[in-house]
């Protein structure tokens, strides 16, 4: 079983999409996918309605996800921890205790060659931002699904 954790700041916009998109591309018998946020502002909440809507548009249901905060114990459970931006990277790496922990953390867009390294935070923007973010995450998740 390969265990993959998707991490963003709030765990209501980007990482819930990443969880749902990757889940849709892998066999649940072999790959477990979860998501978390580095901040605890929205713990227990459903994903942002704009993320739910764009996921639904592409046939992915993320309605039942619940926001949770990243916990240092996640380093032990998960094999790969994908973060959406450099700020998430710093926040997660700061909680790592070992070199092995640190080695599990990667920027999601390192999996693809799109000429950018970050999935931008769409929270304060409009609907178009969520389409853009969906597309970036989808490309990276396709690459991950191909190699696991
Ligand atoms: P996310 O977006 O990190 O993609 O879930 C955000 C959601 C909420 C906030 C910031 C970013 N917030 O400040 O509440």
GROMACS .gro file of C-alpha atoms and ligand atoms in nm:
model
  162
    1UNK     CA    1   0.000   0.000   0.000
    2UNK     CA    2   0.133   0.342  -0.096
    3UNK     CA    3   0.007   0.625   0.121
    4UNK     CA    4   0.000   0.978  -0.018
    5UNK     CA    5  -0.088   1.299   0.166
    6UNK     CA    6  -0.177   1.623  -0.016
    7UNK     CA    7  -0.113   1.941   0.184
    8UNK     CA    8  -0.207   2.307   0.139
    9UNK     CA    9  -0.270   2.594   0.381
   10UNK     CA   10  -0.641   2.570   0.457
   11UNK     CA   11  -0.727   2.216   0.338
   12UNK     CA   12  -1.045   2.352   0.184
   13UNK     CA   13  -0.941   2.456  -0.172
   14UNK     CA   14  -0.631   2.294  -0.328
   15UNK     CA   15  -0.550   1.981  -0.128
   16UNK     CA   16  -0.910   1.850  -0.123
   17UNK     CA   17  -0.900   1.874  -0.504
   18UNK     CA   18  -0.565   1.696  -0.510
   19UNK     CA   19  -0.702   1.422  -0.284
   20UNK     CA   20  -1.012   1.371  -0.498
   21UNK     CA   21  -0.830   1.390  -0.831
   22UNK     CA   22  -0.554   1.145  -0.738
   23UNK     CA   23  -0.807   0.910  -0.577
   24UNK     CA   24  -0.998   0.903  -0.907
   25UNK     CA   25  -0.685   0.786  -1.091
   26UNK     CA   26  -0.557   0.508  -0.863
   27UNK     CA   27  -0.669   0.168  -0.737
   28UNK     CA   28  -0.779   0.211  -0.374
   29UNK     CA   29  -0.660  -0.143  -0.303
   30UNK     CA   30  -0.301  -0.026  -0.352
   31UNK     CA   31  -0.301   0.350  -0.295
   32UNK     CA   32  -0.446   0.551  -0.010
   33UNK     CA   33  -0.485   0.928  -0.053
   34UNK     CA   34  -0.562   1.186   0.214
   35UNK     CA   35  -0.524   1.564   0.255
   36UNK     CA   36  -0.451   1.811   0.532
   37UNK     CA   37  -0.383   2.181   0.592
   38UNK     CA   38  -0.090   2.345   0.766
   39UNK     CA   39  -0.335   2.588   0.931
   40UNK     CA   40  -0.632   2.494   1.146
   41UNK     CA   41  -0.876   2.772   1.044
   42UNK     CA   42  -1.131   2.539   0.887
   43UNK     CA   43  -1.093   2.210   1.076
   44UNK     CA   44  -1.406   1.994   1.043
   45UNK     CA   45  -1.541   2.198   0.750
   46UNK     CA   46  -1.629   2.069   0.404
   47UNK     CA   47  -1.419   2.182   0.108
   48UNK     CA   48  -1.480   2.531  -0.036
   49UNK     CA   49  -1.796   2.530  -0.252
   50UNK     CA   50  -1.588   2.646  -0.553
   51UNK     CA   51  -1.361   2.341  -0.521
   52UNK     CA   52  -1.666   2.116  -0.483
   53UNK     CA   53  -1.815   2.273  -0.798
   54UNK     CA   54  -1.510   2.244  -1.021
   55UNK     CA   55  -1.450   1.885  -0.906
   56UNK     CA   56  -1.813   1.797  -0.979
   57UNK     CA   57  -1.783   1.951  -1.326
   58UNK     CA   58  -1.511   1.694  -1.402
   59UNK     CA   59  -1.694   1.403  -1.241
   60UNK     CA   60  -1.517   1.400  -0.904
   61UNK     CA   61  -1.708   1.404  -0.575
   62UNK     CA   62  -1.526   1.573  -0.284
   63UNK     CA   63  -1.836   1.674  -0.088
   64UNK     CA   64  -1.777   1.426   0.193
   65UNK     CA   65  -1.423   1.534   0.274
   66UNK     CA   66  -1.361   1.706   0.608
   67UNK     CA   67  -1.081   1.951   0.673
   68UNK     CA   68  -0.806   1.847   0.912
   69UNK     CA   69  -0.477   1.997   1.021
   70UNK     CA   70  -0.142   1.846   0.926
   71UNK     CA   71   0.007   1.657   1.222
   72UNK     CA   72   0.372   1.556   1.268
   73UNK     CA   73   0.254   1.193   1.305
   74UNK     CA   74   0.165   1.214   0.933
   75UNK     CA   75   0.537   1.176   0.861
   76UNK     CA   76   0.528   0.823   0.998
   77UNK     CA   77   0.209   0.710   0.827
   78UNK     CA   78   0.251   0.854   0.477
   79UNK     CA   79   0.510   0.758   0.215
   80UNK     CA   80   0.481   1.079   0.012
   81UNK     CA   81   0.371   1.424   0.124
   82UNK     CA   82   0.292   1.662  -0.161
   83UNK     CA   83   0.266   2.034  -0.085
   84UNK     CA   84   0.109   2.297  -0.309
   85UNK     CA   85   0.347   2.591  -0.260
   86UNK     CA   86   0.677   2.699  -0.108
   87UNK     CA   87   0.514   2.831   0.206
   88UNK     CA   88   0.346   2.492   0.269
   89UNK     CA   89   0.685   2.332   0.207
   90UNK     CA   90   0.853   2.544   0.475
   91UNK     CA   91   0.569   2.481   0.723
   92UNK     CA   92   0.579   2.104   0.677
   93UNK     CA   93   0.960   2.072   0.669
   94UNK     CA   94   0.978   2.270   0.994
   95UNK     CA   95   0.785   1.986   1.163
   96UNK     CA   96   1.008   1.708   1.028
   97UNK     CA   97   1.221   1.527   1.284
   98UNK     CA   98   1.444   1.316   1.063
   99UNK     CA   99   1.605   1.324   0.720
  100UNK     CA  100   1.368   1.045   0.621
  101UNK     CA  101   1.071   1.269   0.712
  102UNK     CA  102   1.215   1.554   0.507
  103UNK     CA  103   1.274   1.327   0.211
  104UNK     CA  104   0.902   1.250   0.191
  105UNK     CA  105   0.806   1.613   0.122
  106UNK     CA  106   0.786   1.739  -0.236
  107UNK     CA  107   0.618   2.021  -0.424
  108UNK     CA  108   0.329   1.868  -0.620
  109UNK     CA  109   0.435   2.041  -0.942
  110UNK     CA  110   0.780   1.880  -0.923
  111UNK     CA  111   0.603   1.582  -1.077
  112UNK     CA  112   0.544   1.770  -1.404
  113UNK     CA  113   0.734   2.014  -1.623
  114UNK     CA  114   0.498   2.309  -1.652
  115UNK     CA  115   0.751   2.585  -1.594
  116UNK     CA  116   0.600   2.671  -1.255
  117UNK     CA  117   0.660   2.525  -0.912
  118UNK     CA  118   0.352   2.631  -0.714
  119UNK     CA  119  -0.020   2.563  -0.727
  120UNK     CA  120  -0.140   2.918  -0.646
  121UNK     CA  121  -0.385   2.977  -0.365
  122UNK     CA  122  -0.725   3.039  -0.532
  123UNK     CA  123  -0.909   3.129  -0.210
  124UNK     CA  124  -0.935   3.506  -0.262
  125UNK     CA  125  -0.991   3.490  -0.639
  126UNK     CA  126  -1.281   3.398  -0.861
  127UNK     CA  127  -1.406   3.083  -1.028
  128UNK     CA  128  -1.140   3.092  -1.301
  129UNK     CA  129  -0.871   3.040  -1.040
  130UNK     CA  130  -1.030   2.711  -0.942
  131UNK     CA  131  -1.039   2.590  -1.305
  132UNK     CA  132  -0.671   2.678  -1.339
  133UNK     CA  133  -0.578   2.507  -1.013
  134UNK     CA  134  -0.781   2.198  -1.110
  135UNK     CA  135  -0.589   2.173  -1.437
  136UNK     CA  136  -0.247   2.203  -1.270
  137UNK     CA  137  -0.334   1.947  -1.003
  138UNK     CA  138  -0.485   1.711  -1.259
  139UNK     CA  139  -0.165   1.711  -1.467
  140UNK     CA  140   0.053   1.642  -1.163
  141UNK     CA  141  -0.179   1.367  -1.035
  142UNK     CA  142  -0.179   1.202  -1.376
  143UNK     CA  143   0.202   1.187  -1.359
  144UNK     CA  144   0.190   1.043  -1.005
  145UNK     CA  145  -0.072   0.784  -1.101
  146UNK     CA  146   0.142   0.674  -1.396
  147UNK     CA  147   0.443   0.604  -1.182
  148UNK     CA  148   0.291   0.433  -0.877
  149LIG     P1  149  -0.617   2.632   0.046
  149LIG     O1  150  -0.677   2.779   0.037
  149LIG     O2  151  -0.485   2.644   0.120
  149LIG     O3  152  -0.597   2.592  -0.096
  149LIG     O4  153  -0.720   2.548   0.119
  149LIG     C1  154  -0.700   2.859   0.147
  149LIG     C2  155  -0.817   2.844   0.218
  149LIG     C3  156  -0.845   2.927   0.326
  149LIG     C4  157  -0.754   3.023   0.361
  149LIG     C5  158  -0.636   3.037   0.293
  149LIG     C6  159  -0.609   2.954   0.186
  149LIG     N1  160  -0.783   3.108   0.469
  149LIG     O5  161  -0.703   3.200   0.495
  149LIG     O6  162  -0.887   3.092   0.536
   0.00000   0.00000   0.00000
